[in-house]
Amino acid sequence: MNDFGVRDVDVVVIGAGQAGLSGAYHLRRAGLEPDRDFVVLDHAPRPGGAWQFRWPSLTYAKVHGMHALPGMELTGATADRPSSEVIGGYFGAYEDAFDLRVHRPVDVGAVREGERGRLLVETSSEGGYATRALINATGTWDRPFWPRHPGQETFRGRQLHTANYPGPGAFAGQRVVVVGGGASGTQHLMEIAEVAAGTTWVTRRPPVFREGPFDEDAGREAVAMVEERVRLGLPPRSVVSVTGLPLNDAVRAARAKGVLDRLPMFDRITEHGVAWNDGRTIEADVILWATGFRPVVGHLAPLRLREPGGGIRIEGTRAARDERVHLVGYGPSASTIGANRAGRAAVREIKRLLDRNPVGV
Ligand SMILES: Cc1cc2nc3c(=O)[nH]c(=O)nc-3n(C[C@H](O)[C@H](O)[C@H](O)COP(=O)(O)OP(=O)(O)OC[C@H]3O[C@@H](n4cnc5c(N)ncnc54)[C@H](O)[C@@H]3O)c2cc1C
């Protein structure tokens, strides 16, 4: 920690994406003052949470459906504008409208047990905060998941992850293998196939395409599946990963052209591409890993919240092992609507915790 010392606050919110902003909004509504009673810290340079880093060709028309933050309509969301711009602008306006005073860029390196029953939040540039409660809203974007495969280090071409996907232009004339059966993988493929010399899609399990609208029942079912994992203390899967791939016109057209013909996972990576044990090989200039993300919770390690299964068990939003810690945008609440609700639920419980001990020692 640096020389800024330690300041007492009631609540620290880490992360100013959908989940953190929802939490901050509800803290304010509950009568807490920013910079006096709570602080919001975010290590990204601008408003927008992870959306600010998403590739320019991810236009608003291509996202699954964003829920506005509580208390303010989302405006300026025309179909062909990049989502990064739409959401970045909206979050910035939201922070101003509700005077949420996000501190950025401020990185939280660790949260550990402090003195007087408080948690000590250690930051890169503001010293420490001794807080009575924590809303952890750090999302998943900063922790791309790269599976390991034999021969990976021998590949002479380029390997990159969705987290660094620059848009299709970078793949003109190249042979690209896309790994991963989620929404990002299919979107990358459909874009890249327009300009590449060839594309190959590889997934661990056969992809599931979903006919019909993604209604509330389907949403509830998906959330319940993730909730069950978290309840068992297992690492969560993303809500989006269990919803299946929506069959829209673009996907139907891509399937008709063969762009979404899928191969099972290869067995190894070679200098020049990928290979299966049955003798089949495919040459490639690029392997693009659209293999998802994992929750960003490393900074909470000193609190020992993890279960033997590797996940953090939560009850509602509260960590089962520490009632001062709430995880929002985690597991079942890792969607824009889930994050909204989780922010509200976390603040309701935190308010009760603070009211139980109003002097704040
Ligand atoms: C490609 C893609 C498309 C998606 N599309 C949709 C969609 O259409 N609809 C939908 O509902 N969901 C979608 N999702 C899921 C989506 O990411 C969530 O719904 C939501 O935006 C996540 O919000 P969040 O606040 O939890 O996380 P984030 O937006 O990731 O915000 C977390 C914030 O925490 C900050 N942070 C992290 N670690 C630290 C630290 N140690 N110190 C300080 N700050 C830190 C980061 O800088 C970031 O600003 C998509 C996800 C992906 C990957």
Tab-separated table of C-alpha atoms and ligand atoms in Angstrom:
chain	number	residue	atom	x	y	z
A	1	MET	CA	0.000	0.000	0.000
A	2	ASN	CA	1.172	3.590	-0.557
A	3	ASP	CA	1.355	6.626	1.766
A	4	PHE	CA	-2.222	7.846	1.452
A	5	GLY	CA	-3.230	6.217	4.737
A	6	VAL	CA	-6.489	4.501	5.552
A	7	ARG	CA	-9.935	6.137	5.460
A	8	ASP	CA	-13.061	4.842	7.147
A	9	VAL	CA	-16.184	4.419	5.010
A	10	ASP	CA	-19.352	2.375	5.380
A	11	VAL	CA	-19.286	0.724	1.949
A	12	VAL	CA	-16.766	0.256	-0.844
A	13	VAL	CA	-18.046	-0.677	-4.278
A	14	ILE	CA	-15.378	-2.243	-6.485
A	15	GLY	CA	-16.268	-1.936	-10.171
A	16	ALA	CA	-18.437	0.557	-12.013
A	17	GLY	CA	-20.065	-1.679	-14.604
A	18	GLN	CA	-23.779	-2.434	-14.648
A	19	ALA	CA	-23.602	-4.214	-11.274
A	20	GLY	CA	-21.505	-1.638	-9.436
A	21	LEU	CA	-23.508	1.317	-10.729
A	22	SER	CA	-26.747	-0.355	-9.726
A	23	GLY	CA	-25.282	-0.878	-6.244
A	24	ALA	CA	-24.116	2.743	-6.047
A	25	TYR	CA	-27.525	4.028	-7.174
A	26	HIS	CA	-29.288	2.043	-4.448
A	27	LEU	CA	-26.759	3.119	-1.809
A	28	ARG	CA	-27.578	6.719	-2.660
A	29	ARG	CA	-31.304	6.019	-2.500
A	30	ALA	CA	-30.782	4.462	0.899
A	31	GLY	CA	-29.388	7.801	2.070
A	32	LEU	CA	-25.650	7.140	1.871
A	33	GLU	CA	-23.478	9.959	0.508
A	34	PRO	CA	-20.765	9.292	-2.074
A	35	ASP	CA	-17.244	10.077	-0.843
A	36	ARG	CA	-18.505	10.355	2.724
A	37	ASP	CA	-20.293	7.060	3.375
A	38	PHE	CA	-19.292	5.069	0.315
A	39	VAL	CA	-16.809	5.100	-2.546
A	40	VAL	CA	-16.932	3.493	-5.977
A	41	LEU	CA	-13.550	2.408	-7.347
A	42	ASP	CA	-12.828	1.273	-10.890
A	43	HIS	CA	-9.520	0.575	-12.578
A	44	ALA	CA	-10.712	1.184	-16.145
A	45	PRO	CA	-9.968	4.577	-17.698
A	46	ARG	CA	-13.505	5.531	-18.715
A	47	PRO	CA	-17.165	4.912	-17.874
A	48	GLY	CA	-18.731	1.814	-19.460
A	49	GLY	CA	-17.500	-1.140	-17.392
A	50	ALA	CA	-16.315	-3.939	-19.667
A	51	TRP	CA	-18.366	-2.559	-22.541
A	52	GLN	CA	-15.752	0.120	-23.182
A	53	PHE	CA	-13.317	-2.616	-24.288
A	54	ARG	CA	-15.645	-4.520	-26.599
A	55	TRP	CA	-14.805	-4.562	-30.298
A	56	PRO	CA	-16.213	-1.850	-32.572
A	57	SER	CA	-18.152	-4.272	-34.788
A	58	LEU	CA	-20.213	-5.360	-31.758
A	59	THR	CA	-22.934	-2.921	-32.623
A	60	TYR	CA	-25.953	-2.366	-30.460
A	61	ALA	CA	-28.035	-4.515	-32.836
A	62	LYS	CA	-25.781	-7.508	-32.082
A	63	VAL	CA	-26.054	-7.591	-28.285
A	64	HIS	CA	-28.646	-9.830	-26.660
A	65	GLY	CA	-30.628	-7.095	-25.049
A	66	MET	CA	-29.382	-4.608	-22.553
A	67	HIS	CA	-31.458	-3.611	-19.578
A	68	ALA	CA	-31.190	0.028	-18.650
A	69	LEU	CA	-29.772	0.857	-15.229
A	70	PRO	CA	-32.314	1.676	-12.517
A	71	GLY	CA	-33.793	5.144	-12.679
A	72	MET	CA	-32.683	6.306	-16.138
A	73	GLU	CA	-33.678	5.339	-19.679
A	74	LEU	CA	-30.990	4.260	-22.121
A	75	THR	CA	-30.931	6.703	-25.024
A	76	GLY	CA	-28.852	7.013	-28.213
A	77	ALA	CA	-28.941	3.257	-28.769
A	78	THR	CA	-29.242	3.112	-32.533
A	79	ALA	CA	-28.718	-0.324	-34.042
A	80	ASP	CA	-25.493	0.354	-35.949
A	81	ARG	CA	-23.603	2.244	-33.237
A	82	PRO	CA	-20.858	0.274	-31.431
A	83	SER	CA	-22.127	-0.942	-28.047
A	84	SER	CA	-18.938	0.378	-26.447
A	85	GLU	CA	-19.946	3.904	-27.466
A	86	VAL	CA	-23.623	3.504	-26.582
A	87	ILE	CA	-23.002	2.030	-23.143
A	88	GLY	CA	-19.931	4.150	-22.380
A	89	GLY	CA	-21.916	7.321	-23.066
A	90	TYR	CA	-24.928	6.104	-21.129
A	91	PHE	CA	-22.947	5.020	-18.057
A	92	GLY	CA	-21.070	8.345	-18.056
A	93	ALA	CA	-24.340	10.280	-18.155
A	94	TYR	CA	-25.749	8.032	-15.433
A	95	GLU	CA	-22.811	8.603	-13.105
A	96	ASP	CA	-23.244	12.364	-13.577
A	97	ALA	CA	-27.019	12.332	-13.191
A	98	PHE	CA	-26.874	10.527	-9.837
A	99	ASP	CA	-23.560	12.088	-8.770
A	100	LEU	CA	-21.952	8.707	-8.106
A	101	ARG	CA	-18.362	10.073	-8.217
A	102	VAL	CA	-16.578	6.986	-9.478
A	103	HIS	CA	-12.859	7.073	-8.630
A	104	ARG	CA	-10.891	5.963	-11.690
A	105	PRO	CA	-8.484	4.628	-12.557
A	106	VAL	CA	-8.088	3.047	-9.116
A	107	ASP	CA	-7.118	-0.587	-8.892
A	108	VAL	CA	-7.976	-2.733	-5.894
A	109	GLY	CA	-5.087	-5.112	-5.314
A	110	ALA	CA	-6.482	-6.913	-2.266
A	111	VAL	CA	-9.238	-6.966	0.324
A	112	ARG	CA	-8.241	-8.377	3.680
A	113	GLU	CA	-9.420	-8.498	7.279
A	114	GLY	CA	-8.840	-5.074	8.847
A	115	GLU	CA	-9.162	-3.708	12.356
A	116	ARG	CA	-12.344	-3.115	14.369
A	117	GLY	CA	-14.299	-5.682	12.395
A	118	ARG	CA	-13.777	-3.771	9.155
A	119	LEU	CA	-12.442	-4.945	5.838
A	120	LEU	CA	-9.303	-3.281	4.516
A	121	VAL	CA	-9.518	-2.470	0.796
A	122	GLU	CA	-6.035	-1.798	-0.584
A	123	THR	CA	-5.858	0.427	-3.656
A	124	SER	CA	-3.192	1.374	-6.152
A	125	SER	CA	-3.441	5.127	-5.723
A	126	GLU	CA	-5.732	6.068	-2.833
A	127	GLY	CA	-4.247	4.128	0.047
A	128	GLY	CA	-6.668	1.927	1.942
A	129	TYR	CA	-10.337	2.055	2.831
A	130	ALA	CA	-11.455	0.505	6.111
A	131	THR	CA	-14.999	-0.457	5.267
A	132	ARG	CA	-17.912	-2.044	7.073
A	133	ALA	CA	-19.274	-3.672	3.931
A	134	LEU	CA	-18.137	-4.453	0.413
A	135	ILE	CA	-19.967	-4.671	-2.883
A	136	ASN	CA	-17.754	-6.597	-5.243
A	137	ALA	CA	-18.815	-5.902	-8.822
A	138	THR	CA	-15.677	-6.723	-10.755
A	139	GLY	CA	-17.258	-8.738	-13.582
A	140	THR	CA	-15.308	-11.207	-15.677
A	141	TRP	CA	-13.740	-9.255	-18.534
A	142	ASP	CA	-10.308	-8.946	-16.914
A	143	ARG	CA	-9.973	-12.715	-16.669
A	144	PRO	CA	-10.229	-14.283	-20.113
A	145	PHE	CA	-10.156	-18.066	-20.008
A	146	TRP	CA	-7.545	-19.707	-22.248
A	147	PRO	CA	-7.775	-23.505	-22.150
A	148	ARG	CA	-4.448	-25.321	-22.536
A	149	HIS	CA	-3.889	-27.785	-25.346
A	150	PRO	CA	-0.897	-29.945	-26.256
A	151	GLY	CA	1.409	-28.218	-28.722
A	152	GLN	CA	-0.053	-24.746	-28.100
A	153	GLU	CA	3.381	-23.154	-27.659
A	154	THR	CA	4.625	-24.557	-30.985
A	155	PHE	CA	2.023	-22.755	-33.125
A	156	ARG	CA	3.735	-20.294	-35.479
A	157	GLY	CA	0.637	-18.242	-36.210
A	158	ARG	CA	-1.225	-15.775	-34.026
A	159	GLN	CA	-3.377	-16.708	-31.038
A	160	LEU	CA	-5.785	-14.283	-29.512
A	161	HIS	CA	-8.814	-14.240	-27.251
A	162	THR	CA	-12.211	-12.557	-27.543
A	163	ALA	CA	-10.838	-10.069	-24.993
A	164	ASN	CA	-8.408	-8.814	-27.681
A	165	TYR	CA	-10.611	-9.335	-30.728
A	166	PRO	CA	-10.104	-6.259	-32.904
A	167	GLY	CA	-12.972	-6.822	-35.370
A	168	PRO	CA	-12.948	-8.763	-38.669
A	169	GLY	CA	-10.645	-6.466	-40.680
A	170	ALA	CA	-7.541	-7.921	-39.014
A	171	PHE	CA	-8.264	-11.362	-40.511
A	172	ALA	CA	-8.570	-10.472	-44.199
A	173	GLY	CA	-7.151	-13.248	-46.377
A	174	GLN	CA	-6.218	-15.430	-43.399
A	175	ARG	CA	-7.171	-18.949	-42.339
A	176	VAL	CA	-8.812	-18.715	-38.961
A	177	VAL	CA	-9.796	-21.371	-36.425
A	178	VAL	CA	-12.386	-20.123	-33.951
A	179	VAL	CA	-12.692	-22.127	-30.722
A	180	GLY	CA	-15.800	-21.867	-28.549
A	181	GLY	CA	-19.517	-22.532	-28.840
A	182	GLY	CA	-20.894	-19.361	-27.267
A	183	ALA	CA	-22.366	-16.179	-28.633
A	184	SER	CA	-18.973	-14.511	-29.062
A	185	GLY	CA	-17.620	-17.430	-31.103
A	186	THR	CA	-20.523	-17.428	-33.536
A	187	GLN	CA	-20.429	-13.650	-33.895
A	188	HIS	CA	-16.687	-13.671	-34.592
A	189	LEU	CA	-17.156	-16.429	-37.190
A	190	MET	CA	-19.960	-14.710	-39.044
A	191	GLU	CA	-17.931	-11.504	-39.314
A	192	ILE	CA	-14.586	-13.084	-40.118
A	193	ALA	CA	-16.029	-15.444	-42.751
A	194	GLU	CA	-16.847	-12.390	-44.880
A	195	VAL	CA	-13.158	-11.445	-45.284
A	196	ALA	CA	-11.043	-14.484	-44.385
A	197	ALA	CA	-9.516	-17.055	-46.747
A	198	GLY	CA	-11.257	-19.695	-44.648
A	199	THR	CA	-12.758	-20.332	-41.247
A	200	THR	CA	-13.114	-23.432	-39.079
A	201	TRP	CA	-15.339	-23.663	-36.037
A	202	VAL	CA	-14.345	-25.983	-33.225
A	203	THR	CA	-16.373	-26.550	-30.059
A	204	ARG	CA	-16.153	-28.942	-27.134
A	205	ARG	CA	-19.870	-29.782	-27.185
A	206	PRO	CA	-22.274	-29.603	-30.115
A	207	PRO	CA	-23.754	-26.101	-30.085
A	208	VAL	CA	-27.398	-25.718	-29.131
A	209	PHE	CA	-29.415	-23.348	-31.283
A	210	ARG	CA	-32.528	-21.973	-29.692
A	211	GLU	CA	-35.688	-21.626	-31.771
A	212	GLY	CA	-38.234	-19.058	-30.711
A	213	PRO	CA	-38.010	-16.062	-28.445
A	214	PHE	CA	-35.915	-15.985	-25.318
A	215	ASP	CA	-38.786	-15.333	-22.950
A	216	GLU	CA	-38.907	-14.906	-19.199
A	217	ASP	CA	-39.341	-18.622	-18.528
A	218	ALA	CA	-36.221	-19.465	-20.516
A	219	GLY	CA	-34.368	-16.704	-18.672
A	220	ARG	CA	-35.486	-17.990	-15.279
A	221	GLU	CA	-34.424	-21.506	-16.204
A	222	ALA	CA	-30.966	-20.319	-17.266
A	223	VAL	CA	-30.484	-18.315	-14.084
A	224	ALA	CA	-31.608	-21.294	-11.978
A	225	MET	CA	-28.947	-23.484	-13.608
A	226	VAL	CA	-26.192	-21.049	-12.679
A	227	GLU	CA	-27.671	-20.510	-9.213
A	228	GLU	CA	-27.494	-24.228	-8.515
A	229	ARG	CA	-23.766	-24.324	-9.300
A	230	VAL	CA	-23.060	-21.369	-7.041
A	231	ARG	CA	-25.143	-22.900	-4.245
A	232	LEU	CA	-22.944	-25.986	-4.449
A	233	GLY	CA	-19.796	-23.863	-4.150
A	234	LEU	CA	-18.768	-24.517	-7.762
A	235	PRO	CA	-17.370	-21.824	-10.051
A	236	PRO	CA	-20.314	-20.247	-11.912
A	237	ARG	CA	-20.880	-20.488	-15.644
A	238	SER	CA	-22.051	-17.342	-17.392
A	239	VAL	CA	-25.807	-16.930	-17.727
A	240	VAL	CA	-25.291	-16.254	-21.423
A	241	SER	CA	-23.500	-19.616	-21.775
A	242	VAL	CA	-26.540	-21.588	-20.639
A	243	THR	CA	-29.135	-19.737	-22.690
A	244	GLY	CA	-28.258	-21.375	-26.037
A	245	LEU	CA	-27.578	-19.592	-29.298
A	246	PRO	CA	-30.492	-17.598	-30.691
A	247	LEU	CA	-31.506	-18.516	-34.223
A	248	ASN	CA	-31.946	-15.170	-35.939
A	249	ASP	CA	-31.828	-14.378	-39.669
A	250	ALA	CA	-28.073	-13.750	-39.686
A	251	VAL	CA	-27.398	-17.079	-37.955
A	252	ARG	CA	-29.745	-18.930	-40.335
A	253	ALA	CA	-27.942	-17.402	-43.328
A	254	ALA	CA	-24.533	-18.300	-41.904
A	255	ARG	CA	-25.673	-21.871	-41.287
A	256	ALA	CA	-26.970	-22.142	-44.842
A	257	LYS	CA	-23.545	-21.055	-46.140
A	258	GLY	CA	-21.764	-23.608	-43.934
A	259	VAL	CA	-20.035	-20.960	-41.828
A	260	LEU	CA	-21.438	-22.552	-38.668
A	261	ASP	CA	-20.584	-26.151	-39.516
A	262	ARG	CA	-18.822	-27.247	-36.389
A	263	LEU	CA	-16.016	-29.707	-35.753
A	264	PRO	CA	-15.315	-31.397	-32.423
A	265	MET	CA	-12.410	-30.139	-30.356
A	266	PHE	CA	-9.031	-30.873	-31.948
A	267	ASP	CA	-6.574	-33.066	-30.064
A	268	ARG	CA	-3.462	-30.938	-30.458
A	269	ILE	CA	-2.027	-27.799	-31.921
A	270	THR	CA	0.821	-28.052	-34.393
A	271	GLU	CA	3.247	-25.495	-35.838
A	272	HIS	CA	0.904	-24.807	-38.702
A	273	GLY	CA	-2.583	-25.464	-37.395
A	274	VAL	CA	-4.641	-27.986	-35.503
A	275	ALA	CA	-4.853	-31.787	-35.646
A	276	TRP	CA	-7.164	-34.617	-34.601
A	277	ASN	CA	-6.134	-38.115	-33.584
A	278	ASP	CA	-7.994	-39.587	-36.582
A	279	GLY	CA	-5.354	-38.005	-38.848
A	280	ARG	CA	-7.305	-34.946	-39.909
A	281	THR	CA	-5.418	-31.611	-39.887
A	282	ILE	CA	-6.352	-28.026	-40.673
A	283	GLU	CA	-3.803	-25.325	-41.448
A	284	ALA	CA	-4.323	-21.970	-39.829
A	285	ASP	CA	-2.771	-18.523	-39.557
A	286	VAL	CA	-4.827	-17.604	-36.499
A	287	ILE	CA	-6.449	-19.414	-33.584
A	288	LEU	CA	-9.086	-17.242	-31.981
A	289	TRP	CA	-10.124	-18.410	-28.515
A	290	ALA	CA	-13.741	-17.475	-27.868
A	291	THR	CA	-13.651	-19.515	-24.708
A	292	GLY	CA	-15.192	-17.142	-22.246
A	293	PHE	CA	-14.223	-15.494	-19.021
A	294	ARG	CA	-13.999	-16.300	-15.321
A	295	PRO	CA	-15.067	-14.162	-12.348
A	296	VAL	CA	-12.500	-11.580	-11.272
A	297	VAL	CA	-12.158	-12.413	-7.574
A	298	GLY	CA	-8.397	-12.839	-7.037
A	299	HIS	CA	-8.241	-9.664	-4.931
A	300	LEU	CA	-10.640	-11.307	-2.431
A	301	ALA	CA	-8.285	-14.271	-1.859
A	302	PRO	CA	-7.084	-13.079	1.600
A	303	LEU	CA	-10.687	-13.388	2.835
A	304	ARG	CA	-10.738	-17.118	2.052
A	305	LEU	CA	-14.237	-17.135	0.666
A	306	ARG	CA	-13.729	-20.031	-1.701
A	307	GLU	CA	-15.287	-23.435	-1.149
A	308	PRO	CA	-13.412	-26.676	-1.814
A	309	GLY	CA	-15.254	-26.841	-5.189
A	310	GLY	CA	-13.424	-23.656	-6.258
A	311	GLY	CA	-16.374	-21.239	-6.241
A	312	ILE	CA	-17.588	-18.670	-3.739
A	313	ARG	CA	-20.901	-19.782	-2.271
A	314	ILE	CA	-23.390	-16.950	-2.057
A	315	GLU	CA	-26.790	-16.637	-0.409
A	316	GLY	CA	-28.665	-14.079	-2.462
A	317	THR	CA	-25.716	-11.786	-3.061
A	318	ARG	CA	-23.994	-12.274	0.316
A	319	ALA	CA	-20.890	-14.432	0.594
A	320	ALA	CA	-21.810	-17.419	2.757
A	321	ARG	CA	-18.497	-17.143	4.607
A	322	ASP	CA	-18.584	-13.371	5.303
A	323	GLU	CA	-21.756	-11.336	5.751
A	324	ARG	CA	-19.924	-8.066	4.991
A	325	VAL	CA	-19.146	-9.135	1.436
A	326	HIS	CA	-21.659	-9.061	-1.417
A	327	LEU	CA	-20.959	-10.262	-4.933
A	328	VAL	CA	-23.070	-8.639	-7.613
A	329	GLY	CA	-22.845	-9.457	-11.301
A	330	TYR	CA	-21.501	-12.824	-10.115
A	331	GLY	CA	-22.902	-16.160	-11.227
A	332	PRO	CA	-26.691	-15.952	-11.502
A	333	SER	CA	-26.614	-12.136	-11.577
A	334	ALA	CA	-24.059	-11.910	-14.437
A	335	SER	CA	-26.443	-10.319	-16.901
A	336	THR	CA	-27.595	-6.742	-17.166
A	337	ILE	CA	-30.979	-7.494	-15.596
A	338	GLY	CA	-29.426	-9.738	-12.946
A	339	ALA	CA	-26.860	-7.074	-12.094
A	340	ASN	CA	-29.613	-4.476	-11.636
A	341	ARG	CA	-31.506	-6.684	-9.210
A	342	ALA	CA	-28.383	-7.822	-7.369
A	343	GLY	CA	-27.346	-4.204	-6.723
A	344	ARG	CA	-30.694	-3.530	-5.074
A	345	ALA	CA	-30.674	-6.754	-3.056
A	346	ALA	CA	-27.113	-6.213	-1.815
A	347	VAL	CA	-27.873	-2.690	-0.621
A	348	ARG	CA	-31.006	-3.827	1.201
A	349	GLU	CA	-28.950	-6.319	3.223
A	350	ILE	CA	-26.013	-3.992	3.738
A	351	LYS	CA	-28.346	-1.306	5.058
A	352	ARG	CA	-29.652	-3.816	7.615
A	353	LEU	CA	-26.095	-4.696	8.610
A	354	LEU	CA	-25.152	-1.021	9.050
A	355	ASP	CA	-28.343	-0.253	10.984
A	356	ARG	CA	-27.639	-3.108	13.388
A	357	ASN	CA	-24.512	-1.271	14.426
A	358	PRO	CA	-25.157	2.426	13.736
A	359	VAL	CA	-22.014	3.854	15.363
A	360	GLY	CA	-19.940	2.063	12.803
A	361	VAL	CA	-17.100	0.801	14.921
B	1	LIG	C1	-19.074	-10.100	-25.413
B	1	LIG	C2	-20.111	-10.025	-24.334
B	1	LIG	C3	-21.408	-9.593	-24.657
B	1	LIG	C4	-22.391	-9.543	-23.672
B	1	LIG	N1	-23.637	-9.146	-24.027
B	1	LIG	C5	-24.616	-9.072	-23.081
B	1	LIG	C6	-25.929	-8.635	-23.407
B	1	LIG	O1	-26.220	-8.333	-24.547
B	1	LIG	N2	-26.873	-8.574	-22.422
B	1	LIG	C7	-26.572	-8.896	-21.122
B	1	LIG	O2	-27.454	-8.804	-20.250
B	1	LIG	N3	-25.340	-9.304	-20.785
B	1	LIG	C8	-24.351	-9.406	-21.714
B	1	LIG	N4	-23.093	-9.840	-21.365
B	1	LIG	C9	-22.807	-10.126	-19.983
B	1	LIG	C10	-22.370	-8.744	-19.443
B	1	LIG	O3	-21.006	-8.633	-19.429
B	1	LIG	C11	-23.043	-8.410	-18.147
B	1	LIG	O4	-24.404	-8.462	-18.337
B	1	LIG	C12	-22.744	-7.044	-17.559
B	1	LIG	O5	-22.457	-6.064	-18.513
B	1	LIG	C13	-21.605	-7.210	-16.646
B	1	LIG	O6	-21.607	-6.115	-15.793
B	1	LIG	P1	-20.695	-6.108	-14.524
B	1	LIG	O7	-20.931	-4.798	-13.861
B	1	LIG	O8	-20.912	-7.322	-13.719
B	1	LIG	O9	-19.185	-6.227	-15.064
B	1	LIG	P2	-18.263	-5.270	-15.933
B	1	LIG	O10	-18.996	-4.489	-16.940
B	1	LIG	O11	-17.141	-6.159	-16.388
B	1	LIG	O12	-17.679	-4.246	-14.863
B	1	LIG	C14	-16.695	-4.613	-13.920
B	1	LIG	C15	-15.868	-3.391	-13.609
B	1	LIG	O13	-14.992	-3.715	-12.533
B	1	LIG	C16	-13.747	-3.104	-12.761
B	1	LIG	N5	-12.733	-3.871	-12.004
B	1	LIG	C17	-12.458	-5.201	-12.124
B	1	LIG	N6	-11.504	-5.559	-11.244
B	1	LIG	C18	-11.160	-4.435	-10.546
B	1	LIG	C19	-10.227	-4.169	-9.510
B	1	LIG	N7	-9.463	-5.125	-8.958
B	1	LIG	N8	-10.114	-2.891	-9.051
B	1	LIG	C20	-10.884	-1.909	-9.579
B	1	LIG	N9	-11.802	-2.112	-10.572
B	1	LIG	C21	-11.947	-3.354	-11.047
B	1	LIG	C22	-13.564	-3.126	-14.259
B	1	LIG	O14	-12.713	-2.087	-14.685
B	1	LIG	C23	-15.001	-2.930	-14.764
B	1	LIG	O15	-15.276	-1.579	-15.066
B	1	LIG	C24	-22.082	-9.913	-22.331
B	1	LIG	C25	-20.787	-10.327	-22.007
B	1	LIG	C26	-19.808	-10.407	-23.008
B	1	LIG	C27	-18.412	-10.887	-22.642
